[in-house]
Amino acid sequence: MTVTPQAEPQSEPQAPPRAAFQAAPRRATRPHRADGATVAVVFVVILMIVPARLVFRGLSFAITPAEAVGLFAMVWWLCAHFTDTLGAAKGRTLVRTAVFVYAASLLATYAYATAGYLPRDELDLADHLAVTATSMIGVVLLVVDGVRGRDRLDLVLKSVAVMGAVLGVIGAVQFLVRFDPTAYMVLPGLRYTQQELFILERNGLSRVAATTGHPIEFAVVCAMILPIALHFAFRAREQGRPSLRWWVCAALIASGMVFSVSRSAFVGLAGAAAVLLVGWPRVRRLLAAGAMLLFLAAVKVAVPGVLGAIVNLFTTISTDSSLRWRTMDYATAATEIARHPWLGRGLGTWYAPKYLVFDNQYILTAVETGLIGLAAFVGLFAAGIWSALRARRLAAGPVDRDLGLTLAACLVVPLIGSATFDLRSYAVVTGLSFLLVGAAGALLREARPGEARPGEARHREARLRRRDGGAGPSTSPPTGHAR
């Protein structure tokens, strides 16, 4: 009589073959459902590709497509906090607190300015700036609460680096060929607010703006996003993955800085480099120095004279007429600040050609929103830098630590650029600055207690235990926690 064995196959199931584990990551590459990162990528693409002077037709005030996406982001964020199904993070963070303080200061300034008499033109501009400021606040909140997971944050930042390379290509065409492709990039339903060219002249050299509003803005944008391209290039190289595409992106972005022929680019990049060189290992510093020398040699051969013109911008700074114009309006600014020291005269109410141009965002902010608004503006970027460095301290892996350092370096650039031109008046650099502030806050949200250093983990666990009334550590985050 034959007995069929049955218990043995059931009691010891065979492990899946090794190939099954190797195939698992492929299933994880299925398209991700739309989330906050998706909206952020759409914002980046529209912000950097659609020429900055294009606005919607038929509206009572000028609004760009990117600002419309920012308003949608504000609505998305509000809806996301009425439900748990849209994937938004909950709980207080420093960036969110700084955003709320910034928004409250603008609201107080608007109320103070409109409580009295304002000329019709200034009132219209105050209303317009209130809408665009709401759009930028929506971008910060979308990124800090809606971009969940390191892979989604990487997606947003990679889109910034790639679009920066596209800007570099457009700038190179404008500079080398003297052909402006932005004249053929007008989408249906849009119109130009002004017909000025995106190619200017300075000391016999072309100054290009790509799709941004001005060569100085183009320069600061390139300086701000170059560390992001370098982060992905070094990261791919150190992980043994192809890195050529990211080096090409970094080279194109750097070429945009050169073709803008602007001091602001190199002053801002110097500030970012100071942050990066402090945190980079020695090998990376040497590689960065070698790459910079190779790039400068290529520029010297391909475009003779441009490096000399850039050097002259610094050597002749004492006789530069543009610098004298920047300092002539200090007395006027001091008078205006003394009239409305705390809340200012109203956001958007000081504009050219009706008033003098302040090529300094700090002075313009103090005049329009007062010392309270100035502190809120600086505090927003300071919160972003602190969050990035805090995430670097909490992160366990070298990739996250390097990203924290990179974002801190990026946010130093607009702080420096605000002293050289009226940064808030330009849409592209403003949108990217606010997006990177949100990215720093999103990175800090990803810093888990288990990934922190032992002392940091114990401190956070004790804090959670005290908040929960002495209960022991939980396996899941409590309701309302940032995760």
Coordinates of C-alpha atoms in Angstrom, one line a residue, residues 94-397:
L94 CA 9.8 75.4 11.6
V95 CA 9.3 76.1 7.9
R96 CA 5.5 76.0 8.3
T97 CA 5.7 78.3 11.3
A98 CA 8.0 80.7 9.4
V99 CA 5.5 80.6 6.4
F100 CA 2.6 81.4 8.6
V101 CA 4.5 84.3 10.2
Y102 CA 5.4 85.6 6.8
A103 CA 1.8 85.4 5.6
A104 CA 0.6 87.1 8.8
S105 CA 3.0 90.0 8.3
L106 CA 1.8 90.5 4.7
L107 CA -1.8 90.4 5.8
A108 CA -1.1 93.0 8.5
T109 CA 0.7 95.2 6.0
Y110 CA -2.2 95.0 3.6
A111 CA -4.7 95.8 6.3
Y112 CA -2.6 98.8 7.5
A113 CA -2.0 100.1 4.0
T114 CA -5.6 99.9 2.8
A115 CA -7.1 101.2 6.0
G116 CA -6.1 104.7 4.8
Y117 CA -6.1 106.3 1.4
L118 CA -4.1 104.7 -1.4
P119 CA -3.9 106.0 -5.0
R120 CA -5.7 103.7 -7.4
D121 CA -2.6 102.5 -9.1
E122 CA -0.9 101.6 -5.8
L123 CA -4.1 99.9 -4.5
D124 CA -4.2 97.8 -7.7
L125 CA -0.6 96.7 -7.3
A126 CA -1.2 95.9 -3.6
D127 CA -4.1 93.6 -4.6
H128 CA -1.9 92.0 -7.3
L129 CA 1.0 91.4 -5.0
A130 CA -1.3 89.9 -2.4
V131 CA -2.4 87.3 -5.0
T132 CA 1.1 86.5 -6.1
A133 CA 2.3 86.3 -2.6
T134 CA -0.5 83.8 -1.8
S135 CA 0.7 81.8 -4.8
M136 CA 4.3 81.6 -3.5
I137 CA 3.1 80.7 0.0
G138 CA 1.0 77.9 -1.6
V139 CA 4.2 76.5 -3.2
V140 CA 6.1 76.4 0.1
L141 CA 3.2 74.6 1.8
L142 CA 2.7 72.2 -1.1
V143 CA 6.3 71.1 -0.9
V144 CA 6.8 71.0 2.8
D145 CA 3.6 69.0 3.5
G146 CA 2.8 67.3 0.1
V147 CA 6.2 65.9 -1.0
R148 CA 6.4 62.7 1.1
G149 CA 9.4 60.4 0.8
R150 CA 12.9 60.8 -0.3
D151 CA 12.2 59.5 -3.8
R152 CA 9.5 62.1 -4.4
L153 CA 11.7 64.9 -3.1
D154 CA 14.5 63.7 -5.4
L155 CA 12.0 63.8 -8.3
V156 CA 11.2 67.5 -7.6
L157 CA 14.9 68.4 -7.3
K158 CA 15.9 66.5 -10.4
S159 CA 13.3 68.4 -12.3
V160 CA 14.9 71.6 -11.1
A161 CA 18.3 70.5 -12.3
V162 CA 17.1 69.3 -15.7
M163 CA 15.1 72.5 -16.3
G164 CA 18.1 74.5 -15.2
A165 CA 20.1 72.7 -18.0
V166 CA 17.3 73.6 -20.5
L167 CA 17.7 77.3 -19.4
G168 CA 21.4 77.0 -20.0
V169 CA 20.8 75.7 -23.5
I170 CA 18.4 78.6 -24.3
G171 CA 20.9 81.1 -22.8
A172 CA 23.7 79.6 -24.9
V173 CA 21.6 80.0 -28.1
Q174 CA 20.9 83.6 -27.2
F175 CA 24.5 84.4 -26.4
L176 CA 26.3 82.5 -29.1
V177 CA 23.9 82.7 -32.0
R178 CA 22.1 86.0 -31.0
F179 CA 18.8 84.3 -31.7
D180 CA 16.0 84.5 -29.1
P181 CA 13.8 81.4 -29.2
T182 CA 11.5 82.9 -26.5
A183 CA 9.8 85.0 -29.3
Y184 CA 8.4 81.7 -30.6
M185 CA 7.4 80.3 -27.2
V186 CA 4.1 82.2 -26.8
L187 CA 1.4 79.7 -25.9
P188 CA -2.3 80.3 -26.8
G189 CA -4.1 82.4 -24.2
L190 CA -1.0 84.2 -23.1
R191 CA 0.5 87.6 -23.9
Y192 CA 3.7 89.4 -23.2
T193 CA 3.6 92.1 -20.5
Q194 CA 6.4 94.0 -22.3
Q195 CA 8.2 93.5 -25.6
E196 CA 11.7 94.1 -24.3
L197 CA 14.3 91.6 -25.7
F198 CA 15.7 88.8 -23.5
I199 CA 19.2 89.8 -24.9
L200 CA 20.8 93.0 -23.5
E201 CA 24.2 94.5 -24.0
R202 CA 27.0 95.3 -21.5
N203 CA 30.5 96.5 -22.4
G204 CA 30.1 95.2 -25.9
L205 CA 29.0 91.7 -24.8
S206 CA 25.5 90.2 -24.9
R207 CA 23.8 89.6 -21.6
V208 CA 21.1 86.9 -21.9
A209 CA 18.1 86.1 -19.7
A210 CA 17.0 82.7 -21.2
T211 CA 13.3 82.6 -20.2
T212 CA 13.7 84.7 -17.0
G213 CA 12.8 88.4 -16.7
H214 CA 16.4 89.8 -16.6
P215 CA 20.0 88.7 -16.9
I216 CA 20.6 89.2 -13.2
E217 CA 17.7 87.0 -12.4
F218 CA 19.0 84.3 -14.8
A219 CA 22.4 84.6 -13.1
V220 CA 21.1 84.1 -9.6
V221 CA 18.8 81.2 -10.7
C222 CA 21.8 79.4 -12.2
A223 CA 23.9 80.0 -9.1
M224 CA 21.1 78.8 -6.9
I225 CA 20.5 75.4 -8.7
L226 CA 24.0 74.6 -9.7
P227 CA 24.7 72.9 -6.2
I228 CA 21.6 70.6 -6.9
A229 CA 23.1 69.4 -10.2
L230 CA 26.5 68.8 -8.5
H231 CA 24.8 66.8 -5.7
F232 CA 23.2 64.4 -8.2
A233 CA 26.5 64.2 -10.2
F234 CA 28.6 63.3 -7.2
R235 CA 25.9 61.0 -5.8
A236 CA 25.8 59.0 -9.0
R237 CA 29.6 58.8 -9.3
E238 CA 30.0 57.7 -5.7
Q239 CA 27.3 55.0 -6.0
G240 CA 28.8 53.6 -9.2
R241 CA 25.9 54.8 -11.5
P242 CA 26.2 56.8 -14.7
S243 CA 26.8 60.4 -13.9
L244 CA 27.6 62.0 -17.2
R245 CA 24.1 63.4 -17.7
W246 CA 24.3 65.2 -14.3
W247 CA 27.7 66.6 -15.2
V248 CA 26.3 67.9 -18.5
C249 CA 23.4 69.5 -16.6
A250 CA 25.9 71.2 -14.2
A251 CA 28.0 72.4 -17.1
L252 CA 25.0 73.9 -18.9
I253 CA 23.8 75.6 -15.7
A254 CA 27.3 77.0 -15.1
S255 CA 27.4 78.3 -18.7
G256 CA 24.2 80.2 -18.1
M257 CA 26.0 82.0 -15.2
V258 CA 28.8 83.0 -17.6
F259 CA 26.5 84.1 -20.4
S260 CA 24.5 86.3 -18.1
V261 CA 27.6 88.4 -17.5
S262 CA 26.5 89.4 -14.0
R263 CA 28.4 89.9 -10.8
S264 CA 25.4 88.6 -8.8
A265 CA 25.9 85.1 -10.1
F266 CA 29.5 84.8 -8.9
V267 CA 28.9 86.6 -5.6
G268 CA 26.0 84.2 -4.9
L269 CA 28.0 81.2 -6.0
A270 CA 30.8 82.2 -3.7
G271 CA 28.4 82.1 -0.8
A272 CA 27.1 78.7 -1.8
A273 CA 30.6 77.4 -2.3
A274 CA 31.6 78.5 1.2
V275 CA 28.9 76.3 2.7
L276 CA 29.6 73.4 0.5
L277 CA 33.4 73.4 1.0
V278 CA 33.0 73.3 4.8
G279 CA 30.9 70.1 4.6
W280 CA 32.4 68.3 1.5
P281 CA 35.1 65.7 2.0
R282 CA 38.6 66.4 0.7
V283 CA 38.3 64.2 -2.4
R284 CA 35.1 66.0 -3.5
R285 CA 36.7 69.4 -3.0
L286 CA 39.6 68.3 -5.3
L287 CA 37.2 67.0 -7.9
A288 CA 35.1 70.2 -7.8
A289 CA 38.2 72.3 -8.2
G290 CA 39.4 70.2 -11.2
A291 CA 35.9 70.4 -12.8
M292 CA 35.9 74.2 -12.3
L293 CA 39.3 74.6 -14.0
L294 CA 38.3 72.4 -16.9
F295 CA 35.1 74.4 -17.3
L296 CA 36.9 77.7 -17.3
A297 CA 39.4 76.5 -19.8
A298 CA 36.5 75.4 -22.1
V299 CA 34.9 78.8 -21.8
K300 CA 38.2 80.5 -22.5
V301 CA 38.6 78.5 -25.7
A302 CA 35.0 78.6 -26.9
V303 CA 34.1 82.2 -26.0
P304 CA 37.2 84.4 -25.9
G305 CA 36.9 87.6 -23.9
V306 CA 33.9 86.7 -21.8
L307 CA 36.0 85.7 -18.7
G308 CA 38.0 88.9 -19.0
A309 CA 34.7 90.9 -19.1
I310 CA 33.5 89.2 -16.0
V311 CA 36.8 89.9 -14.2
N312 CA 36.5 93.5 -15.1
L313 CA 33.1 93.7 -13.4
F314 CA 34.9 93.2 -10.1
T315 CA 38.2 95.1 -10.8
T316 CA 36.3 98.2 -11.9
I317 CA 33.6 98.1 -9.2
S318 CA 34.8 101.4 -7.7
T319 CA 34.0 103.3 -10.9
D320 CA 30.9 101.3 -11.9
S321 CA 27.9 103.6 -12.5
S322 CA 25.4 100.9 -11.7
L323 CA 26.8 100.6 -8.2
R324 CA 26.6 104.3 -7.7
W325 CA 22.9 104.2 -8.7
R326 CA 22.3 101.5 -6.1
T327 CA 23.7 103.6 -3.3
M328 CA 22.1 107.0 -4.3
D329 CA 18.7 106.0 -3.0
Y330 CA 19.6 105.1 0.5
A331 CA 18.6 108.5 1.9
T332 CA 15.1 108.2 0.2
A333 CA 14.7 104.7 1.6
A334 CA 15.6 105.9 5.1
T335 CA 13.0 108.6 4.9
E336 CA 10.3 106.2 3.7
I337 CA 11.1 103.6 6.4
A338 CA 10.9 106.3 9.1
R339 CA 7.3 107.2 8.0
H340 CA 6.1 103.6 8.3
P341 CA 8.7 101.7 10.4
W342 CA 6.8 98.6 11.4
L343 CA 4.3 97.6 8.7
G344 CA 5.5 99.7 5.8
R345 CA 3.5 101.6 3.2
G346 CA 2.0 98.5 1.5
L347 CA 3.3 95.6 -0.6
G348 CA 3.7 96.6 -4.2
T349 CA 3.1 100.3 -3.6
W350 CA 6.6 101.4 -4.3
Y351 CA 7.3 100.9 -8.0
A352 CA 9.1 102.4 -11.0
P353 CA 8.8 104.7 -12.8
K354 CA 6.7 106.5 -10.2
Y355 CA 9.4 106.1 -7.5
L356 CA 13.1 105.4 -7.4
V357 CA 14.2 101.8 -8.1
F358 CA 15.7 100.1 -5.1
D359 CA 18.1 97.5 -6.5
N360 CA 18.1 95.9 -3.1
Q361 CA 15.3 93.6 -1.9
Y362 CA 16.0 94.2 1.8
I363 CA 15.5 98.0 1.4
L364 CA 12.4 97.5 -0.8
T365 CA 10.9 95.0 1.7
A366 CA 11.6 97.4 4.6
V367 CA 9.9 100.3 2.7
E368 CA 6.9 98.2 1.6
T369 CA 6.3 95.9 4.6
G370 CA 8.2 97.5 7.4
L371 CA 10.7 96.0 9.8
I372 CA 8.3 93.3 10.7
G373 CA 7.9 92.2 7.1
L374 CA 11.7 92.4 6.6
A375 CA 12.2 90.1 9.6
A376 CA 9.6 87.7 8.4
F377 CA 11.2 87.6 4.9
V378 CA 14.6 86.9 6.2
G379 CA 13.3 84.5 8.8
L380 CA 11.6 82.4 6.1
F381 CA 15.0 81.7 4.4
A382 CA 16.7 81.3 7.8
A383 CA 14.1 78.6 8.7
G384 CA 14.9 76.8 5.4
I385 CA 18.6 76.9 6.0
W386 CA 18.2 75.7 9.6
S387 CA 15.9 72.9 8.5
A388 CA 18.4 71.7 5.9
L389 CA 21.3 71.7 8.3
R390 CA 19.1 70.0 11.0
A391 CA 18.1 67.3 8.5
R392 CA 21.8 66.9 7.7
R393 CA 22.6 66.3 11.4
L394 CA 19.7 63.8 11.9
A395 CA 20.3 61.8 8.7
A396 CA 22.1 58.5 9.0
G397 CA 23.1 58.1 5.4

